[in-house]
Amino acid sequence: GSRTTRLVIDSAGNVGIGEASPTAPLHIKGTPVQTSGARSAQLYIEDTTAFGSVQNSGIQFRQEWQSGSVTSTSAIVGLRTSTSSGNYGGALIFQTRAHGGDLADNMIIQDSGNVGIGTNSPGDYKLNVVQTTANWTALIKNYATNAYGLSVDLSGASTQNYALAVYTPTNTGMFVMGTGKVGIGYTS
């Protein structure tokens, strides 16, 4: 029968898998394989660590930081969230590295879909942003003409408690109730 070329290493050292003319150091081309859920993938990265142990699969990004010295500067890591039998929940961690430091977890998407920035434990919050230095935690800007700032929409909730809460170290801050009432120093 006829032969089909599945792997190519060109004269520049580029590797093509399913691609006869690779345009990058690794060029993968092919019909995606159905994975769990509604998404598909062309690449699997699998941890072969023994079952019952912490398992991580990831990609590290490395750069030359001085002549002849290469180091990891960031990474994306997928991990199994439990070592228990039958539990295959997964999380995604984004790591970055400050000058003089090591790779550090800076953002996580938990198996629940909750996102933590500055924390690996966002709890029950869809978005939990933690700042540990004396600086503003978040900034939202919109430079468009007739711009809007921040919208909190509780219209789909059957019971509306707090639309917005600003806490101080003594837990008495400013609260905007779902009814539209504002309390400063009071929670009701």
PDB file of C-alpha atoms in Angstrom:
ATOM      1  CA  GLY A   1       0.000   0.000   0.000  1.00  0.00           C
ATOM      2  CA  SER A   2       0.917   3.658  -0.136  1.00  0.00           C
ATOM      3  CA  ARG A   3       2.779   5.322   2.699  1.00  0.00           C
ATOM      4  CA  THR A   4       1.684   8.498   4.452  1.00  0.00           C
ATOM      5  CA  THR A   5       4.252  10.704   6.182  1.00  0.00           C
ATOM      6  CA  ARG A   6       3.108  11.399   9.734  1.00  0.00           C
ATOM      7  CA  LEU A   7       6.259  12.994  11.208  1.00  0.00           C
ATOM      8  CA  VAL A   8       8.656  15.461   9.555  1.00  0.00           C
ATOM      9  CA  ILE A   9      11.855  17.044  10.857  1.00  0.00           C
ATOM     10  CA  ASP A  10      12.875  19.753   8.403  1.00  0.00           C
ATOM     11  CA  SER A  11      16.343  21.168   7.739  1.00  0.00           C
ATOM     12  CA  ALA A  12      15.779  23.922  10.357  1.00  0.00           C
ATOM     13  CA  GLY A  13      14.981  21.300  13.015  1.00  0.00           C
ATOM     14  CA  ASN A  14      11.259  22.086  13.056  1.00  0.00           C
ATOM     15  CA  VAL A  15       9.112  19.058  13.840  1.00  0.00           C
ATOM     16  CA  GLY A  16       5.831  18.559  12.049  1.00  0.00           C
ATOM     17  CA  ILE A  17       3.283  16.025  13.277  1.00  0.00           C
ATOM     18  CA  GLY A  18       0.599  15.739  10.634  1.00  0.00           C
ATOM     19  CA  GLU A  19       2.225  18.762   8.926  1.00  0.00           C
ATOM     20  CA  ALA A  20       4.695  18.337   6.066  1.00  0.00           C
ATOM     21  CA  SER A  21       5.977  21.951   6.221  1.00  0.00           C
ATOM     22  CA  PRO A  22       6.267  22.896   9.917  1.00  0.00           C
ATOM     23  CA  THR A  23       6.484  26.637  10.610  1.00  0.00           C
ATOM     24  CA  ALA A  24       7.441  26.401  14.305  1.00  0.00           C
ATOM     25  CA  PRO A  25       9.769  24.227  16.406  1.00  0.00           C
ATOM     26  CA  LEU A  26       6.738  21.956  17.012  1.00  0.00           C
ATOM     27  CA  HIS A  27       3.804  22.136  14.608  1.00  0.00           C
ATOM     28  CA  ILE A  28       0.908  19.750  15.284  1.00  0.00           C
ATOM     29  CA  LYS A  29      -1.884  19.478  12.762  1.00  0.00           C
ATOM     30  CA  GLY A  30      -4.724  17.034  12.857  1.00  0.00           C
ATOM     31  CA  THR A  31      -8.352  16.395  13.535  1.00  0.00           C
ATOM     32  CA  PRO A  32      -9.005  16.986  17.235  1.00  0.00           C
ATOM     33  CA  VAL A  33      -9.751  13.997  19.401  1.00  0.00           C
ATOM     34  CA  GLN A  34     -12.944  14.249  21.433  1.00  0.00           C
ATOM     35  CA  THR A  35     -12.107  14.674  25.107  1.00  0.00           C
ATOM     36  CA  SER A  36     -14.426  14.670  28.074  1.00  0.00           C
ATOM     37  CA  GLY A  37     -17.205  17.210  27.604  1.00  0.00           C
ATOM     38  CA  ALA A  38     -17.770  19.415  24.578  1.00  0.00           C
ATOM     39  CA  ARG A  39     -14.148  20.286  23.716  1.00  0.00           C
ATOM     40  CA  SER A  40     -11.527  18.499  21.662  1.00  0.00           C
ATOM     41  CA  ALA A  41      -7.712  18.483  21.635  1.00  0.00           C
ATOM     42  CA  GLN A  42      -4.748  17.660  19.400  1.00  0.00           C
ATOM     43  CA  LEU A  43      -2.241  17.229  22.232  1.00  0.00           C
ATOM     44  CA  TYR A  44      -2.275  15.266  25.472  1.00  0.00           C
ATOM     45  CA  ILE A  45       0.255  15.830  28.260  1.00  0.00           C
ATOM     46  CA  GLU A  46      -0.007  13.021  30.804  1.00  0.00           C
ATOM     47  CA  ASP A  47       1.596  12.621  34.233  1.00  0.00           C
ATOM     48  CA  THR A  48       2.719   9.042  34.898  1.00  0.00           C
ATOM     49  CA  THR A  49       3.192   9.577  38.640  1.00  0.00           C
ATOM     50  CA  ALA A  50       1.819   6.669  40.649  1.00  0.00           C
ATOM     51  CA  PHE A  51      -1.911   6.648  41.314  1.00  0.00           C
ATOM     52  CA  GLY A  52      -2.732   8.097  44.721  1.00  0.00           C
ATOM     53  CA  SER A  53      -0.003  10.742  44.421  1.00  0.00           C
ATOM     54  CA  VAL A  54      -0.309  14.391  43.435  1.00  0.00           C
ATOM     55  CA  GLN A  55      -0.377  14.540  39.634  1.00  0.00           C
ATOM     56  CA  ASN A  56       0.544  17.595  37.550  1.00  0.00           C
ATOM     57  CA  SER A  57       0.853  18.006  33.800  1.00  0.00           C
ATOM     58  CA  GLY A  58       2.035  21.241  32.349  1.00  0.00           C
ATOM     59  CA  ILE A  59       4.011  23.466  30.092  1.00  0.00           C
ATOM     60  CA  GLN A  60       6.901  25.625  31.300  1.00  0.00           C
ATOM     61  CA  PHE A  61       8.084  28.636  29.341  1.00  0.00           C
ATOM     62  CA  ARG A  62      11.843  29.210  29.407  1.00  0.00           C
ATOM     63  CA  GLN A  63      14.034  32.083  28.234  1.00  0.00           C
ATOM     64  CA  GLU A  64      17.713  32.932  28.181  1.00  0.00           C
ATOM     65  CA  TRP A  65      18.180  35.575  30.884  1.00  0.00           C
ATOM     66  CA  GLN A  66      21.902  36.085  30.394  1.00  0.00           C
ATOM     67  CA  SER A  67      24.397  34.644  27.935  1.00  0.00           C
ATOM     68  CA  GLY A  68      24.207  30.853  28.180  1.00  0.00           C
ATOM     69  CA  SER A  69      21.791  30.787  31.145  1.00  0.00           C
ATOM     70  CA  VAL A  70      18.209  29.628  30.599  1.00  0.00           C
ATOM     71  CA  THR A  71      15.486  29.602  33.253  1.00  0.00           C
ATOM     72  CA  SER A  72      11.757  29.011  33.558  1.00  0.00           C
ATOM     73  CA  THR A  73       9.795  32.263  33.724  1.00  0.00           C
ATOM     74  CA  SER A  74       6.185  31.058  33.658  1.00  0.00           C
ATOM     75  CA  ALA A  75       4.068  27.914  33.416  1.00  0.00           C
ATOM     76  CA  ILE A  76       0.575  26.549  32.935  1.00  0.00           C
ATOM     77  CA  VAL A  77      -0.102  23.467  35.055  1.00  0.00           C
ATOM     78  CA  GLY A  78      -3.081  21.152  35.042  1.00  0.00           C
ATOM     79  CA  LEU A  79      -3.537  19.067  38.168  1.00  0.00           C
ATOM     80  CA  ARG A  80      -5.833  16.460  39.555  1.00  0.00           C
ATOM     81  CA  THR A  81      -7.555  18.051  42.553  1.00  0.00           C
ATOM     82  CA  SER A  82      -7.666  14.898  44.675  1.00  0.00           C
ATOM     83  CA  THR A  83      -5.561  11.780  45.158  1.00  0.00           C
ATOM     84  CA  SER A  84      -8.666   9.747  46.062  1.00  0.00           C
ATOM     85  CA  SER A  85      -9.752   6.804  43.941  1.00  0.00           C
ATOM     86  CA  GLY A  86     -12.525   7.685  41.502  1.00  0.00           C
ATOM     87  CA  ASN A  87     -11.977  11.455  41.734  1.00  0.00           C
ATOM     88  CA  TYR A  88     -10.797  12.955  38.454  1.00  0.00           C
ATOM     89  CA  GLY A  89     -11.611  16.644  39.000  1.00  0.00           C
ATOM     90  CA  GLY A  90      -8.988  18.978  37.606  1.00  0.00           C
ATOM     91  CA  ALA A  91      -7.754  22.530  38.110  1.00  0.00           C
ATOM     92  CA  LEU A  92      -5.606  24.821  35.998  1.00  0.00           C
ATOM     93  CA  ILE A  93      -2.840  26.929  37.592  1.00  0.00           C
ATOM     94  CA  PHE A  94      -1.020  29.820  35.960  1.00  0.00           C
ATOM     95  CA  GLN A  95       2.449  30.488  37.363  1.00  0.00           C
ATOM     96  CA  THR A  96       4.723  33.489  36.891  1.00  0.00           C
ATOM     97  CA  ARG A  97       8.108  34.353  38.294  1.00  0.00           C
ATOM     98  CA  ALA A  98       9.264  37.627  39.830  1.00  0.00           C
ATOM     99  CA  HIS A  99      12.920  38.592  39.392  1.00  0.00           C
ATOM    100  CA  GLY A 100      14.935  36.839  42.091  1.00  0.00           C
ATOM    101  CA  GLY A 101      12.106  34.425  42.952  1.00  0.00           C
ATOM    102  CA  ASP A 102      10.807  31.030  41.930  1.00  0.00           C
ATOM    103  CA  LEU A 103       7.765  30.112  39.881  1.00  0.00           C
ATOM    104  CA  ALA A 104       4.710  30.992  41.950  1.00  0.00           C
ATOM    105  CA  ASP A 105       1.024  30.175  41.568  1.00  0.00           C
ATOM    106  CA  ASN A 106      -0.675  33.453  40.659  1.00  0.00           C
ATOM    107  CA  MET A 107      -4.019  32.352  39.267  1.00  0.00           C
ATOM    108  CA  ILE A 108      -6.072  29.184  39.600  1.00  0.00           C
ATOM    109  CA  ILE A 109      -9.232  27.981  37.924  1.00  0.00           C
ATOM    110  CA  GLN A 110     -10.626  25.352  40.271  1.00  0.00           C
ATOM    111  CA  ASP A 111     -12.598  22.289  39.222  1.00  0.00           C
ATOM    112  CA  SER A 112     -15.725  24.224  40.298  1.00  0.00           C
ATOM    113  CA  GLY A 113     -14.887  26.975  37.778  1.00  0.00           C
ATOM    114  CA  ASN A 114     -14.106  29.450  40.567  1.00  0.00           C
ATOM    115  CA  VAL A 115     -11.111  31.700  39.862  1.00  0.00           C
ATOM    116  CA  GLY A 116      -8.531  32.836  42.375  1.00  0.00           C
ATOM    117  CA  ILE A 117      -5.995  35.560  41.597  1.00  0.00           C
ATOM    118  CA  GLY A 118      -3.406  35.886  44.350  1.00  0.00           C
ATOM    119  CA  THR A 119      -4.981  32.907  46.124  1.00  0.00           C
ATOM    120  CA  ASN A 120      -5.262  29.189  45.383  1.00  0.00           C
ATOM    121  CA  SER A 121      -8.418  29.005  47.517  1.00  0.00           C
ATOM    122  CA  PRO A 122     -11.138  31.212  45.999  1.00  0.00           C
ATOM    123  CA  GLY A 123     -13.762  29.471  48.136  1.00  0.00           C
ATOM    124  CA  ASP A 124     -17.339  29.827  46.931  1.00  0.00           C
ATOM    125  CA  TYR A 125     -16.572  33.009  44.968  1.00  0.00           C
ATOM    126  CA  LYS A 126     -16.609  32.929  41.169  1.00  0.00           C
ATOM    127  CA  LEU A 127     -13.767  35.476  41.347  1.00  0.00           C
ATOM    128  CA  ASN A 128     -11.596  36.019  44.418  1.00  0.00           C
ATOM    129  CA  VAL A 129      -8.741  38.535  44.088  1.00  0.00           C
ATOM    130  CA  VAL A 130      -6.273  38.802  46.989  1.00  0.00           C
ATOM    131  CA  GLN A 131      -3.654  41.548  47.358  1.00  0.00           C
ATOM    132  CA  THR A 132      -0.955  41.156  50.036  1.00  0.00           C
ATOM    133  CA  THR A 133       0.886  44.446  49.547  1.00  0.00           C
ATOM    134  CA  ALA A 134      -0.096  48.019  50.375  1.00  0.00           C
ATOM    135  CA  ASN A 135      -1.628  48.759  46.995  1.00  0.00           C
ATOM    136  CA  TRP A 136      -5.021  48.840  45.269  1.00  0.00           C
ATOM    137  CA  THR A 137      -6.425  45.366  44.634  1.00  0.00           C
ATOM    138  CA  ALA A 138      -8.207  46.030  41.344  1.00  0.00           C
ATOM    139  CA  LEU A 139      -8.637  48.752  38.776  1.00  0.00           C
ATOM    140  CA  ILE A 140     -11.424  48.907  36.221  1.00  0.00           C
ATOM    141  CA  LYS A 141     -11.074  51.465  33.445  1.00  0.00           C
ATOM    142  CA  ASN A 142     -13.218  52.305  30.464  1.00  0.00           C
ATOM    143  CA  TYR A 143     -12.014  55.097  28.176  1.00  0.00           C
ATOM    144  CA  ALA A 144     -14.918  54.918  25.734  1.00  0.00           C
ATOM    145  CA  THR A 145     -17.215  57.874  25.125  1.00  0.00           C
ATOM    146  CA  ASN A 146     -20.274  57.548  27.390  1.00  0.00           C
ATOM    147  CA  ALA A 147     -18.420  54.837  29.347  1.00  0.00           C
ATOM    148  CA  TYR A 148     -19.824  52.760  32.188  1.00  0.00           C
ATOM    149  CA  GLY A 149     -17.896  51.450  35.200  1.00  0.00           C
ATOM    150  CA  LEU A 150     -19.028  48.404  37.160  1.00  0.00           C
ATOM    151  CA  SER A 151     -22.407  46.705  36.960  1.00  0.00           C
ATOM    152  CA  VAL A 152     -23.776  44.402  39.655  1.00  0.00           C
ATOM    153  CA  ASP A 153     -26.895  42.650  38.373  1.00  0.00           C
ATOM    154  CA  LEU A 154     -29.001  40.708  40.855  1.00  0.00           C
ATOM    155  CA  SER A 155     -32.183  40.822  38.780  1.00  0.00           C
ATOM    156  CA  GLY A 156     -32.262  37.032  38.390  1.00  0.00           C
ATOM    157  CA  ALA A 157     -32.056  36.361  42.135  1.00  0.00           C
ATOM    158  CA  SER A 158     -35.250  35.467  44.011  1.00  0.00           C
ATOM    159  CA  THR A 159     -33.923  37.111  47.190  1.00  0.00           C
ATOM    160  CA  GLN A 160     -31.592  40.094  47.069  1.00  0.00           C
ATOM    161  CA  ASN A 161     -29.411  40.704  50.098  1.00  0.00           C
ATOM    162  CA  TYR A 162     -26.285  42.724  49.417  1.00  0.00           C
ATOM    163  CA  ALA A 163     -25.595  44.133  45.962  1.00  0.00           C
ATOM    164  CA  LEU A 164     -22.281  45.598  47.114  1.00  0.00           C
ATOM    165  CA  ALA A 165     -20.320  45.354  50.353  1.00  0.00           C
ATOM    166  CA  VAL A 166     -17.170  47.270  51.254  1.00  0.00           C
ATOM    167  CA  TYR A 167     -15.586  45.947  54.452  1.00  0.00           C
ATOM    168  CA  THR A 168     -13.182  47.704  56.786  1.00  0.00           C
ATOM    169  CA  PRO A 169     -10.880  45.938  59.292  1.00  0.00           C
ATOM    170  CA  THR A 170     -13.727  46.116  61.850  1.00  0.00           C
ATOM    171  CA  ASN A 171     -16.284  44.710  59.352  1.00  0.00           C
ATOM    172  CA  THR A 172     -18.309  47.916  59.388  1.00  0.00           C
ATOM    173  CA  GLY A 173     -18.108  49.413  55.971  1.00  0.00           C
ATOM    174  CA  MET A 174     -20.551  50.453  53.326  1.00  0.00           C
ATOM    175  CA  PHE A 175     -23.323  48.194  52.105  1.00  0.00           C
ATOM    176  CA  VAL A 176     -25.699  48.578  49.187  1.00  0.00           C
ATOM    177  CA  MET A 177     -28.709  46.375  49.723  1.00  0.00           C
ATOM    178  CA  GLY A 178     -30.569  44.647  46.919  1.00  0.00           C
ATOM    179  CA  THR A 179     -33.457  46.998  47.706  1.00  0.00           C
ATOM    180  CA  GLY A 180     -31.260  49.976  46.811  1.00  0.00           C
ATOM    181  CA  LYS A 181     -30.815  51.164  50.401  1.00  0.00           C
ATOM    182  CA  VAL A 182     -27.287  52.220  51.414  1.00  0.00           C
ATOM    183  CA  GLY A 183     -25.831  51.605  54.882  1.00  0.00           C
ATOM    184  CA  ILE A 184     -22.569  53.169  56.034  1.00  0.00           C
ATOM    185  CA  GLY A 185     -21.344  51.518  59.220  1.00  0.00           C
ATOM    186  CA  TYR A 186     -24.508  49.393  59.313  1.00  0.00           C
ATOM    187  CA  THR A 187     -25.399  46.090  57.687  1.00  0.00           C
ATOM    188  CA  SER A 188     -29.137  46.703  57.466  1.00  0.00           C
TER     189      SER A 188
END
